[in-house]
Coordinates of C-alpha atoms in Angstrom, one line a residue:
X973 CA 27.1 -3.4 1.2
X974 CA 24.1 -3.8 3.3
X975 CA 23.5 -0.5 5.8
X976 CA 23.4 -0.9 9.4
X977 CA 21.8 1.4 10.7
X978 CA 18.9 4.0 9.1
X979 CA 17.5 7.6 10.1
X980 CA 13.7 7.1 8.9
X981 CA 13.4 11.3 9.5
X982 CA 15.7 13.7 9.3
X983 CA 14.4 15.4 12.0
X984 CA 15.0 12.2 14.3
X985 CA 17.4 12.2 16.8
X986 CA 17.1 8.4 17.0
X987 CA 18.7 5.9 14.6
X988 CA 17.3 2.4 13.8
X989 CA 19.8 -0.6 13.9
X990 CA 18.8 -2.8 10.8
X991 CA 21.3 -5.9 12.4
X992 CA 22.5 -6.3 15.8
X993 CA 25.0 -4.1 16.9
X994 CA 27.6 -4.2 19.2
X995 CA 28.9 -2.5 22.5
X996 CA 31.9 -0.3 21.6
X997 CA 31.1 -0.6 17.7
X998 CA 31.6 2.4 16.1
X999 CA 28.7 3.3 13.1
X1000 CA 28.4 5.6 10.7
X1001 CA 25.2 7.5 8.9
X1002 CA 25.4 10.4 6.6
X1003 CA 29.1 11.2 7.6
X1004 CA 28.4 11.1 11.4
X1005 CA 29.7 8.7 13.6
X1006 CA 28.1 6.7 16.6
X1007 CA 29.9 5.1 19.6
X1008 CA 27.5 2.4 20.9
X1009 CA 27.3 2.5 24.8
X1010 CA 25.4 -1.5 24.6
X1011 CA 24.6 -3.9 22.2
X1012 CA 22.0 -3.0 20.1
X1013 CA 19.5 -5.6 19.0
X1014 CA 18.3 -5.5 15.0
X1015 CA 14.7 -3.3 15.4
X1016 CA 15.9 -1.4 18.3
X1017 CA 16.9 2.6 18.4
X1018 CA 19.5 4.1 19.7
X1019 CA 20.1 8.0 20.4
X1020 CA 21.6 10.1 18.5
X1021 CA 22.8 12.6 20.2
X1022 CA 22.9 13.0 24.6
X1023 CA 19.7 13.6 25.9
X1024 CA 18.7 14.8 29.4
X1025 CA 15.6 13.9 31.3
X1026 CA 12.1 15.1 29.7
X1027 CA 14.1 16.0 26.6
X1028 CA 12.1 14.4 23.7
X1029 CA 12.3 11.5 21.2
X1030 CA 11.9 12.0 17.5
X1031 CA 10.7 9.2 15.4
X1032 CA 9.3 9.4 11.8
X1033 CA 9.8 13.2 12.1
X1034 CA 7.6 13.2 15.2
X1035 CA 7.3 13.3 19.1
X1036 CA 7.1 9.5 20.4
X1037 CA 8.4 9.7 23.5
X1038 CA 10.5 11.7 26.7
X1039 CA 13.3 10.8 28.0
X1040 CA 13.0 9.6 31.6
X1041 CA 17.2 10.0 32.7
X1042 CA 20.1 10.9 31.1
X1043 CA 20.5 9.0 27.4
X1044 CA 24.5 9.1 26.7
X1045 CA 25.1 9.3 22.3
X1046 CA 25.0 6.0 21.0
X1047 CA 22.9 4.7 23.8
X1048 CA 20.2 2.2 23.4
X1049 CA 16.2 3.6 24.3
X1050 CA 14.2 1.3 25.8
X1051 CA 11.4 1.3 28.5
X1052 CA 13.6 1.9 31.3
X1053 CA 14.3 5.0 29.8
X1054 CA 11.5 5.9 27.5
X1055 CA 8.1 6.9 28.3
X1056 CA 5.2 7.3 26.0
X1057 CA 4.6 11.3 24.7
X1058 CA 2.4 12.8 21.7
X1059 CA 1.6 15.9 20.3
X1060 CA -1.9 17.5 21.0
X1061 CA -3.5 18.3 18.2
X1062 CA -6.1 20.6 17.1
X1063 CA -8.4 21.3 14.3
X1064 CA -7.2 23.9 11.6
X1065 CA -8.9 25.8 9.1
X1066 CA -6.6 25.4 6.5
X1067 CA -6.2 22.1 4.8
X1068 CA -3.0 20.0 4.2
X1069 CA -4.7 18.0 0.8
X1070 CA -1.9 18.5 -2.0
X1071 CA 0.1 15.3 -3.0
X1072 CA 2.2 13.8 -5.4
X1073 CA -0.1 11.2 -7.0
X1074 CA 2.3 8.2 -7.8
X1075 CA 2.9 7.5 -11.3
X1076 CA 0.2 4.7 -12.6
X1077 CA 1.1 4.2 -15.7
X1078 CA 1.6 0.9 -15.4
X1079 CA -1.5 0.2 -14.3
X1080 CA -3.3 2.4 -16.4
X1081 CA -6.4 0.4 -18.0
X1082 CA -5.8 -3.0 -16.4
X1083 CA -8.2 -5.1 -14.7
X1084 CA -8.9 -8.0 -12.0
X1085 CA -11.5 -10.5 -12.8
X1086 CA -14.8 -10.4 -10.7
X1087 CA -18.1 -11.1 -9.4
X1088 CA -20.2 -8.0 -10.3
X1089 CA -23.4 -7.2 -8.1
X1090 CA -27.0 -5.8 -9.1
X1091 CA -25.6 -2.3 -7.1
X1092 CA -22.7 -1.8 -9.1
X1093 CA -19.7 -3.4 -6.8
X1094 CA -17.6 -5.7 -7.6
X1095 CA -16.6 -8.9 -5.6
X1096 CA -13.1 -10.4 -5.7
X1097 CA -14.5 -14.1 -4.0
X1098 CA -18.1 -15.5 -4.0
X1099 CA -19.4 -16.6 -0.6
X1100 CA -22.7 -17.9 0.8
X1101 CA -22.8 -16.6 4.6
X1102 CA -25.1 -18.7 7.1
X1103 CA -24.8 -15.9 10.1
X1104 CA -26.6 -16.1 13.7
X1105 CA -28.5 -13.4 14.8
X1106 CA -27.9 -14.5 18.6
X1107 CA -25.0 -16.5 20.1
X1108 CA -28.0 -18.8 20.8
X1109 CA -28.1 -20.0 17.5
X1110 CA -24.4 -21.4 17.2
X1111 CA -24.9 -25.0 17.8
X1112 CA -27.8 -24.8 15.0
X1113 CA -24.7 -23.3 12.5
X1114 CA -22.1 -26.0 13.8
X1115 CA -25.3 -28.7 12.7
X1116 CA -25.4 -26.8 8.9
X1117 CA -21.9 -27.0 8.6
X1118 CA -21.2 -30.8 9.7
X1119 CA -24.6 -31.4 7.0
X1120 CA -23.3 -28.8 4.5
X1121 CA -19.7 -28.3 3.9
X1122 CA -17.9 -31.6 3.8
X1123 CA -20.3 -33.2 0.4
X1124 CA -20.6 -30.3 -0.8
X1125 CA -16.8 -30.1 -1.1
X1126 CA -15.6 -27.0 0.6
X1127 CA -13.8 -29.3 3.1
X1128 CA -10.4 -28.7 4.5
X1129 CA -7.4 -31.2 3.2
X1130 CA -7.1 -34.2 5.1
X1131 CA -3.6 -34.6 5.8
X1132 CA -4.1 -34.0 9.7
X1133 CA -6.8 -36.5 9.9
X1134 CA -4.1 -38.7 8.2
X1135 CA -2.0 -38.0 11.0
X1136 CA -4.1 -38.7 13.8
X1137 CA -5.1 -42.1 11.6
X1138 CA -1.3 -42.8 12.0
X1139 CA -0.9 -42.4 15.9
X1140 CA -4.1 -44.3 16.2
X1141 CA -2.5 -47.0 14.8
X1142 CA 0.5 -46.8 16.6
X1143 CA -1.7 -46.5 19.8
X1144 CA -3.5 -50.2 19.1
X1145 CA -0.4 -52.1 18.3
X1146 CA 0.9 -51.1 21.7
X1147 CA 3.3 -48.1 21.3
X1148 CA 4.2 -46.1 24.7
X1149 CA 3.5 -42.1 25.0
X1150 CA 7.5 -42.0 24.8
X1151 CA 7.3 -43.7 21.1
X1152 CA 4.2 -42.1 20.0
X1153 CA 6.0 -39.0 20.9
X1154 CA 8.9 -39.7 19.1
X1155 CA 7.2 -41.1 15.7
X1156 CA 7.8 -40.1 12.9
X1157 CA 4.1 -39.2 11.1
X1158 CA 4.0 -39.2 7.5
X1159 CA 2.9 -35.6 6.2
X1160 CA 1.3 -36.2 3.0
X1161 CA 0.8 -33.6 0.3
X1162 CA -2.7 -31.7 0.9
X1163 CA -5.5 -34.4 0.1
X1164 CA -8.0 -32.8 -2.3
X1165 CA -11.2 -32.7 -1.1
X1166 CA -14.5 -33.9 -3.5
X1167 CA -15.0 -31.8 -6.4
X1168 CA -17.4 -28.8 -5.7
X1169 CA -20.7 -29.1 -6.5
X1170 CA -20.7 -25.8 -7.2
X1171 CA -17.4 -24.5 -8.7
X1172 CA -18.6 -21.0 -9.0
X1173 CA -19.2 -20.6 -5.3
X1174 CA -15.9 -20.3 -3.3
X1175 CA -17.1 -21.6 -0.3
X1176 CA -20.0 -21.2 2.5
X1177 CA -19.2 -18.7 5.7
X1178 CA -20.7 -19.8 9.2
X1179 CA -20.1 -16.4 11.2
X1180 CA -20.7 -17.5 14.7
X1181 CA -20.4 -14.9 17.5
X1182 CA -20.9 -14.5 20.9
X1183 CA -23.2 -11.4 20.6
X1184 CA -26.8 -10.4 19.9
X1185 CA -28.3 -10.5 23.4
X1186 CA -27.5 -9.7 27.2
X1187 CA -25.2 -6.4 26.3
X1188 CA -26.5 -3.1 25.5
X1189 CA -28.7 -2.0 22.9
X1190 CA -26.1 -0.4 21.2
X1191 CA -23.9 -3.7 21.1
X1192 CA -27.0 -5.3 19.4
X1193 CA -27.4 -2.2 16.7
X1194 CA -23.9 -2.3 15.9
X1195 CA -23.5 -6.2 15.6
X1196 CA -26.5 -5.6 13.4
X1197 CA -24.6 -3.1 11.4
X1198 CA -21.5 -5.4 11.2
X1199 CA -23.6 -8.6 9.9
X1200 CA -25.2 -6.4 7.4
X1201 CA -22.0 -5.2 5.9
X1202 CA -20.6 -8.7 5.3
X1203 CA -24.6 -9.7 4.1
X1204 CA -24.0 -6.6 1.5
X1205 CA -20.3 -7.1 1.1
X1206 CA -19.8 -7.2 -3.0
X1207 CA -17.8 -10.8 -1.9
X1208 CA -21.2 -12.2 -0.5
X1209 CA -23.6 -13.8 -3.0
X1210 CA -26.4 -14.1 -0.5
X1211 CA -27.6 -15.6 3.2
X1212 CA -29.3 -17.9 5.8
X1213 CA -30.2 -16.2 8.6
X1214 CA -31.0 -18.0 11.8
X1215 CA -32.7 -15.9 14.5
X1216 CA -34.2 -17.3 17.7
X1217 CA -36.8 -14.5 18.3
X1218 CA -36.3 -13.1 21.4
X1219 CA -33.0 -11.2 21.3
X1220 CA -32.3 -7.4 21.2
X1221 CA -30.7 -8.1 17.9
X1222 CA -33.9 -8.4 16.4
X1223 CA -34.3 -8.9 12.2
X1224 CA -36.0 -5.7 12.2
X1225 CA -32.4 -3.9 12.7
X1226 CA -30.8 -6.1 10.3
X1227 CA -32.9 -5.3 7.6
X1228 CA -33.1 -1.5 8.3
X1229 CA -28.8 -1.9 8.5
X1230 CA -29.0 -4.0 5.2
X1231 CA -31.7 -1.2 3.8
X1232 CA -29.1 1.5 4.7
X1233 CA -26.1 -0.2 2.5
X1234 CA -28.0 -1.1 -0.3
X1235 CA -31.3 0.8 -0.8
X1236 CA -32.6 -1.6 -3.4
X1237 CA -31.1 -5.1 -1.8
X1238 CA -31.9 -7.6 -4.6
X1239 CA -29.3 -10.4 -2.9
X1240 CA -31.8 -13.8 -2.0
X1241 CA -31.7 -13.6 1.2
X1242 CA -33.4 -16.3 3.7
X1243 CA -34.4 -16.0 7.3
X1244 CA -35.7 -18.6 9.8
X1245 CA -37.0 -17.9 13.4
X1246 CA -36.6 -20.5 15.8
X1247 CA -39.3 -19.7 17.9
X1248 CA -41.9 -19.0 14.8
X1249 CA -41.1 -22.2 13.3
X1250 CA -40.8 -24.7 16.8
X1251 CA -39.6 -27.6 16.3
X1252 CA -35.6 -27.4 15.9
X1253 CA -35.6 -30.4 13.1
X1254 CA -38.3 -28.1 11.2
X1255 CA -35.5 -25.1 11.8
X1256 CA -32.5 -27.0 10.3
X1257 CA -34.6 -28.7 7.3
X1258 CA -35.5 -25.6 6.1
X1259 CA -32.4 -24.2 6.5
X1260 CA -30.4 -26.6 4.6
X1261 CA -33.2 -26.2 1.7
X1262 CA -32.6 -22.9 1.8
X1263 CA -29.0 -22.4 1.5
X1264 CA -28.7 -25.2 -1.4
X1265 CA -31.4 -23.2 -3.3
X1266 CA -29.1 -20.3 -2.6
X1267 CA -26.4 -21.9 -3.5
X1268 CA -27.6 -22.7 -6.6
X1269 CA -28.4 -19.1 -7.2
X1270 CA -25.2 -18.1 -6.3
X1271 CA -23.4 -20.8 -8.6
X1272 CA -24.9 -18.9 -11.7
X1273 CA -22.4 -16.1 -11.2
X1274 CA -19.0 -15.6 -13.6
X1275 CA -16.0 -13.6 -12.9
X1276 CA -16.0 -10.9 -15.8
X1277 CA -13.3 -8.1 -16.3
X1278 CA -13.8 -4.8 -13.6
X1279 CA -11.5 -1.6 -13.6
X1280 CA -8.9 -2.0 -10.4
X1281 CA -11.4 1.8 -9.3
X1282 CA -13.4 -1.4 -7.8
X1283 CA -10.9 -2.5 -5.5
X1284 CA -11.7 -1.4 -1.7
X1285 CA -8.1 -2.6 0.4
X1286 CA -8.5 -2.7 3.9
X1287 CA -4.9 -1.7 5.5
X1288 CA -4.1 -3.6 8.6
X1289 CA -1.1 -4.7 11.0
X1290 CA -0.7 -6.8 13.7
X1291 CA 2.4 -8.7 15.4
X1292 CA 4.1 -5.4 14.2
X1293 CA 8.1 -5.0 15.1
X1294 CA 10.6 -2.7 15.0
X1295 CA 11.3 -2.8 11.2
X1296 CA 6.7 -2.6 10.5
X1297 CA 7.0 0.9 9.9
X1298 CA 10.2 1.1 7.5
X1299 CA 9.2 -1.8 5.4
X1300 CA 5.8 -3.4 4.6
X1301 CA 3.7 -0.2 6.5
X1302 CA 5.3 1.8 3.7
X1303 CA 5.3 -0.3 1.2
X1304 CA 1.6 -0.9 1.6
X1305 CA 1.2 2.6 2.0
X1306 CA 2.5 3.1 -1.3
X1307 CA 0.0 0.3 -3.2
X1308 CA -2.3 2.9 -1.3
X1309 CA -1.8 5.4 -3.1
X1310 CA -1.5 3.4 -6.3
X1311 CA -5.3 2.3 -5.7
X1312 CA -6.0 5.9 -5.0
X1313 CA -4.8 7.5 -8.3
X1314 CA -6.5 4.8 -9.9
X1315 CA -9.9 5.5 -8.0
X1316 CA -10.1 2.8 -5.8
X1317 CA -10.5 2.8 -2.3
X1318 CA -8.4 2.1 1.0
X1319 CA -9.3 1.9 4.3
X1320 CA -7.2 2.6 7.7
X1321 CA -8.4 1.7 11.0
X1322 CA -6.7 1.0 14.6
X1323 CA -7.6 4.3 16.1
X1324 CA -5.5 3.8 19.2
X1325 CA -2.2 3.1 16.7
X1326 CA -2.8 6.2 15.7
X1327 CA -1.8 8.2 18.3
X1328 CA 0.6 10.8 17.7
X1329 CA 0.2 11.3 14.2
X1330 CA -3.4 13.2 15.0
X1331 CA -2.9 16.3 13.3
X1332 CA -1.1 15.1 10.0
X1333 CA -4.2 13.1 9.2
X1334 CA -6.6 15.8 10.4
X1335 CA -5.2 18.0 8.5
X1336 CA -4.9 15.7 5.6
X1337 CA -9.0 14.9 5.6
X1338 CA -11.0 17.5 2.6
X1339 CA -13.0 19.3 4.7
X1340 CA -12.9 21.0 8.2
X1341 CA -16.1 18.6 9.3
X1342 CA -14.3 15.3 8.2
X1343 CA -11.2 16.9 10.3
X1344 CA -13.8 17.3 13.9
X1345 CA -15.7 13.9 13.4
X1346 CA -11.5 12.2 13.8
X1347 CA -11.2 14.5 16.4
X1348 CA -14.2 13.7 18.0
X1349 CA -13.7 9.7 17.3
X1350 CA -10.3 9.3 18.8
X1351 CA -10.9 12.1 21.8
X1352 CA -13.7 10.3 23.1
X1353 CA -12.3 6.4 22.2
X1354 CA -8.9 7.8 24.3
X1355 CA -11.3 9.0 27.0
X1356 CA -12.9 5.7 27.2
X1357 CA -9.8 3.9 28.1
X1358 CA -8.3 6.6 30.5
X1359 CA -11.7 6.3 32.2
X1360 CA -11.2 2.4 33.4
X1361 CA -7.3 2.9 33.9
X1362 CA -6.1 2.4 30.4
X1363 CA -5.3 4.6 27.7
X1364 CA -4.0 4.8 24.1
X1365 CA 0.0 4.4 26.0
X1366 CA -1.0 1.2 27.0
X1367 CA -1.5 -0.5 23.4
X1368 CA 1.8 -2.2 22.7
X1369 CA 1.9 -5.5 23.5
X1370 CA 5.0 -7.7 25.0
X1371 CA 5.8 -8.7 21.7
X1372 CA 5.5 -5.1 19.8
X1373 CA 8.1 -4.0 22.9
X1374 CA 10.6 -6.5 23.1
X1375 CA 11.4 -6.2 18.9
X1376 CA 11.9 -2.2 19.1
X1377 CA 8.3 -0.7 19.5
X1378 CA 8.5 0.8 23.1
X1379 CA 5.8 3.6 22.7
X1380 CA 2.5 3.9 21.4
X1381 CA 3.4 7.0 19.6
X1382 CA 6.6 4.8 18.0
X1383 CA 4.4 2.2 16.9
X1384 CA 1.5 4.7 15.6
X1385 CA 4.0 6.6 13.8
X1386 CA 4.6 3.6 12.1
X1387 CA 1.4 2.3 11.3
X1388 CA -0.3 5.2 10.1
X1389 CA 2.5 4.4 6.9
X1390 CA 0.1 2.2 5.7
X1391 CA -2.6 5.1 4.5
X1392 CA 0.0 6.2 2.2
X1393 CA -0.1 9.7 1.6
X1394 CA -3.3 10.8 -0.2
X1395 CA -6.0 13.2 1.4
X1396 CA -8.5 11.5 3.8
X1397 CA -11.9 11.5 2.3
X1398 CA -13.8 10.3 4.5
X1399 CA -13.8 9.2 8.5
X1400 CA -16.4 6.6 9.8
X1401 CA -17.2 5.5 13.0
X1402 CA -17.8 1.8 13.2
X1403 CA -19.3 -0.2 11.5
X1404 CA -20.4 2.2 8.7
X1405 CA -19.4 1.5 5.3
X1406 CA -16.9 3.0 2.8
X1407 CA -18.9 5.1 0.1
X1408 CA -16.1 7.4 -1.4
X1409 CA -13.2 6.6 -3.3
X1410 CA -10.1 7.5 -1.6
X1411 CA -8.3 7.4 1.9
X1412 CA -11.1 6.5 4.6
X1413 CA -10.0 6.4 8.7
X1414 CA -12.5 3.6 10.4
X1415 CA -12.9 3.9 14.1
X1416 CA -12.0 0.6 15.3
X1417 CA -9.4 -1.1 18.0
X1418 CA -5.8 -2.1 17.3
X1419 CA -6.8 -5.3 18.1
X1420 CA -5.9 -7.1 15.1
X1421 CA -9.2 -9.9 14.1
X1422 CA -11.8 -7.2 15.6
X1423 CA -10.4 -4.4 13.3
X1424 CA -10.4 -7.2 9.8
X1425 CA -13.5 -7.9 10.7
X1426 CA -15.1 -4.4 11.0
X1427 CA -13.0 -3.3 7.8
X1428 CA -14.5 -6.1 5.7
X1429 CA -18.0 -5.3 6.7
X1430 CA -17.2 -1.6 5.8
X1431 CA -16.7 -2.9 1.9
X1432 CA -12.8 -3.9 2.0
X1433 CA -12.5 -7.2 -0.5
X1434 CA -8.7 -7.5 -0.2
X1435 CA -7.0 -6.7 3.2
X1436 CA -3.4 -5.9 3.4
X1437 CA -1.8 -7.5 6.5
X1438 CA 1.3 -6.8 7.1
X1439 CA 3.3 -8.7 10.7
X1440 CA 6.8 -8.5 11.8
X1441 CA 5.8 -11.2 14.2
X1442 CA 4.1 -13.8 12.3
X1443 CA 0.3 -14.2 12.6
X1444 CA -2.5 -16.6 10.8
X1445 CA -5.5 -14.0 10.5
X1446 CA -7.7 -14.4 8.0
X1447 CA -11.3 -13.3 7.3
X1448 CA -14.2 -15.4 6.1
X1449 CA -14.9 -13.6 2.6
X1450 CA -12.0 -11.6 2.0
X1451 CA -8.7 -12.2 1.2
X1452 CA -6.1 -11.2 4.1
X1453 CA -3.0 -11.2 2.2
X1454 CA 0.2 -11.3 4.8
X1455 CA 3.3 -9.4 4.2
X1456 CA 6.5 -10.0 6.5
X1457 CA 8.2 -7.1 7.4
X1458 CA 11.8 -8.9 7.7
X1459 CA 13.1 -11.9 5.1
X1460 CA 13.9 -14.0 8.5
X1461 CA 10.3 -14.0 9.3
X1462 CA 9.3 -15.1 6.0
X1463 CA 11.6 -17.7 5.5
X1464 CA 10.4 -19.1 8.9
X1465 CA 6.6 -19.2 8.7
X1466 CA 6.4 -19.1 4.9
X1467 CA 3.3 -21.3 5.4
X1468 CA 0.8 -18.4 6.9
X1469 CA 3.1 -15.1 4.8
X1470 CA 2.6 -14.5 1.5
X1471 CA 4.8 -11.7 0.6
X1472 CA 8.7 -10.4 1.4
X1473 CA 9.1 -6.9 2.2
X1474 CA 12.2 -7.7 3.8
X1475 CA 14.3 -6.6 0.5
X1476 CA 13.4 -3.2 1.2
X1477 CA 15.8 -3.2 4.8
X1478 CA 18.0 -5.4 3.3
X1479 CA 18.7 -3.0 0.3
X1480 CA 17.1 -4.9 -2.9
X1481 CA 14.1 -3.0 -3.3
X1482 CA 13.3 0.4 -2.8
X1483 CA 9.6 1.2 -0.9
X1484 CA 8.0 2.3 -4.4
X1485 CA 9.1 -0.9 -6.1
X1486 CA 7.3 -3.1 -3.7
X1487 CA 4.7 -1.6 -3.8
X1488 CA 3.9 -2.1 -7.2
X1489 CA 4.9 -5.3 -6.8
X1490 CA 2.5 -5.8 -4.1
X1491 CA -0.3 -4.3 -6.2
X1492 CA 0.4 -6.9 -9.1
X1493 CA 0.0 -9.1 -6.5
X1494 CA -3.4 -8.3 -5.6
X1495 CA -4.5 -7.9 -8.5
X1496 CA -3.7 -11.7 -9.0
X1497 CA -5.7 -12.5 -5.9
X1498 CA -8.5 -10.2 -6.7
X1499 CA -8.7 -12.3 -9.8
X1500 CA -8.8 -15.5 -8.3
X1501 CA -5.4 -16.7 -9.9
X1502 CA -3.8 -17.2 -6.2
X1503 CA -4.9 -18.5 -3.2
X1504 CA -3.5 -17.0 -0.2
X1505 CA -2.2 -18.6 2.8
X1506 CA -5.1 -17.5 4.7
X1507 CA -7.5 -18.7 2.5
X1508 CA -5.9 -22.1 1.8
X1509 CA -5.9 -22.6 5.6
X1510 CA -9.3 -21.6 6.4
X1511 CA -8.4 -19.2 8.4
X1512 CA -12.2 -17.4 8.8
X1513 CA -11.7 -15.4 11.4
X1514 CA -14.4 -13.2 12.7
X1515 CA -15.2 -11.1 16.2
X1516 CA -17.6 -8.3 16.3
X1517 CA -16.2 -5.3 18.1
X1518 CA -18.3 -4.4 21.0
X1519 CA -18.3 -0.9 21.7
X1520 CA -16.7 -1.1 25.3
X1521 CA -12.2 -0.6 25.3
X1522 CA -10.6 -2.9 23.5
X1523 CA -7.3 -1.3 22.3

């Protein structure tokens, strides 16, 4: 019989409803009955004992919240009644790294099939990337990829454009707005595109951006950072670079970024200035030369066997709900550790999500100065926000509120899941990249496209995504592989999720057996053997984070 209801801590004294419940329904968990004083909606928490004002709530086996009235047994928490509260947390000498390293047996000597690079990483896609160094230069990009994309073959199925063919059609024999809107359009199966030119290459990136110019100096050295993570990404075969000349993000930067990720670059690498060369129509002829020669380059690459140690996941959530934390964050969180104890690598991020869980992480992180520089990040990010009225409190969003996340500290409780629980090796500010094996924390926003896109660039070449909501996000040149918290959500939008971690609320599956299956899983994409929803859609993504509050 399916459960009802679930304590996620023992410590809690809040209960999760896992269906909707009703007023006057009487519950039980672990031999203790519940009264319900209202209906309960499926996500939502009730309390589990009576609470008085500024008495606090306990979630995940942490503080996420006060009371602000009286809160009768069985009574429903909401944001009427619930404000935002967390822990403080300080930096201790001794450090919390023991932990039982999941069994990988099963795992144990397999690989995933991929593109390996002169400085020893390992690619799980092949991309050429075309990439502006000022928003200036997007138009020029929109020109390569009308010229470059369609013959080439990496053009999107046509069954759309049939569509639109259709209501054209009805539109010259004389149809009405009324019967146009009532037609019934023929949706045909995906229409393959022409046959790639160059099968090996999975496809050319155009990473337009509205950056390089008019912020601060800093904007224009990260966004240099950021461009020279994806140019050095392991899942990038080489790039056009289009500069106009003038900007503060000037090529100098770029290469001294690209010089600090890979010391001895050997990826063909072009770039054009616009203002060196003149004549736009000179610009765009040598920059289609270019990128076929590159392309050409790039199609003499094979996917070859590589031990899963090569995998970098980034771990990401967005459109979380009430069920995020007790589901897929978990679940990922345990294909984290997985890819740990085999010597891979996993990335966390959304500093402001994770609020309240502070001092587990800090004291999880190998050495004292690993533990300051996460201090240090998330003190001075909070500070940020607080300083132009905002504030770490302030990051749920309608949606995360209205299915069961009414704190930041309940919905960073439940996010940090998705680190697993192995010792944090490593903390980087943005947009530095991953160079140890292990757990890394990256500074970046909750926001969900600006953290995928700073995770990639930090060497991530499979992200985990997991929604409770539904979201498209993808990334350019790396896989975002969705996972639905609920089976009702992935029955719905099955055409933009990928993977089912509802079995685990509804009782099928426990956390640990998802999470090998999600690892199989990967390992499949990784390989090239499925193509995700993201990918299939051309969902590519991509905004550079600029350095101001953006939660």
């Amino acid at each position: 019989m399916k459960k009802k209801v679930l304590k996620v801590h023992e410590d809690d004294n809040v209960v999760v409803a896992l269906t909707n419940l009703s007023k006057n329904e009487t519950v039980s968990l672990n031999g203790q009955e519940f009264t319900l004083q209202e209906d309960i909606t499926a996500k939502h928490k009730f309390v589990a004992e009576d609470l008085q004002a500024g008495d606090s709530i306990i979630m995940y086996g942490v503080l996420v919240g006060k009371a602000q009235s009286p809160i009768k047994k069985g009574g429903l928490i909401s944001t009427a009644n619930v404000k935002h509260a967390a822990n403080d947390f300080e930096i201790r000498a001794q450090r919390n790294t023991e932990w039982k390293k999941p069994d990988v047996t099963k795992f144990t000597g397999r690989t995933f099939m991929g593109y390996h690079r002169p400085n020893g990483e390992v690619g799980t896609a092949n991309y050429w990337l075309v990439i502006p160094m000022v928003f200036c230069e997007n138009r020029n990009l929109d020109v390569l990829q009308e010229s470059l994309v369609r013959d080439l073959g990496y053009g999107r199925n046509r069954k759309y454009r049939y569509q639109a063919q259709q209501l054209i059609q009805l539109y010259q024999t004389g149809k009405s707005v009324e019967e146009i809107l009532k037609a019934d359009l023929q949706a045909e199966a995906d229409l393959e595109e022409s046959k790639r030119l160059f099968p090996n290459v999975d496809g050319i990136k155009f990473l337009t951006h509205e950056g390089g110019c008019g912020g601060t100096r800093q904007d224009a050295q990260a966004l240099c950072g950021l461009l020279a993570g994806y140019i050095t990404h392991p899942n990038c075969a080489g790039a056009t670079v289009l500069s106009l000349g003038c900007q503060n993000a000037q090529v100098s930067i770029l290469e001294e970024e690209i010089k600090k990720r890979d010391a001895n670059f050997s990826k063909p690498l072009y770039i054009l200035e616009q203002q060196k060369i003149g004549m736009e129509s000179d610009l765009l002829a040598a920059a289609i030369k270019h990128t076929f020669a590159g392309l050409i380059i790039a199609n003499q690459s094979r996917r070859e066997p590589a031990p899963l140690s090569k995998l970098c996941i980034g771990l990401e959530c967005g459109g979380s709900d009430g069920f995020s934390g007790i589901s897929a964050n978990p679940a990922i969180g345990y294909t984290s550790d997985l890819l740990v104890g085999l010597g891979g690598s996993v990335i966390l991020s959304e500093f402001p999500e994770l609020c309240g869980v502070e001092q587990e992480l800090s004291d999880r992180c190998v050495q004292v100065d690993v533990a300051k520089r996460f201090s240090h990040l998330m003190k001075t990010y909070n500070a940020r926000a607080v300083a132009v009225g905002s504030g770490f409190d302030m990051n749920p969003s309608p949606g995360n509120i209205k299915d069961g996340l009414i704190t930041d500290a309940i919905k960073s409780a439940g996010a940090a899941k998705k680190g697993g629980t192995s010792p944090v090796t490593d903390v980087l500010d943005y947009p530095e990249k991953v160079n140890k094996p292990g757990l890394n924390l990256l500074c970046t926003p909750g926001n969900d496209v600006e953290s995928t896109t700073a995770e990639v660039a930090s060497g991530a070449n499979v992200v985990l995504f997991t929604t409770g909501l539904g979201t498209p996000t993808g990334n350019p040149i790396a896989p975002v592989i969705k996972l639905a918290s609920n089976t009702a959500l992935y029955n719905k939008m099955r055409d933009i999720i990928d993977i089912n971690t509802g079995t685990i609320i509804e009782g099928e599956e426990t956390i640990e057996q998802a999470g090998e299956r999600i690892l199989d899983y990967v390992i499949k994409v990784a390989s090239g053997e499925l193509q995700i929803s993201a990918v299939r859609h051309g969902q590519d993504d991509f905004i550079p984070w600029k350095r101001g509050v953006s939660l």
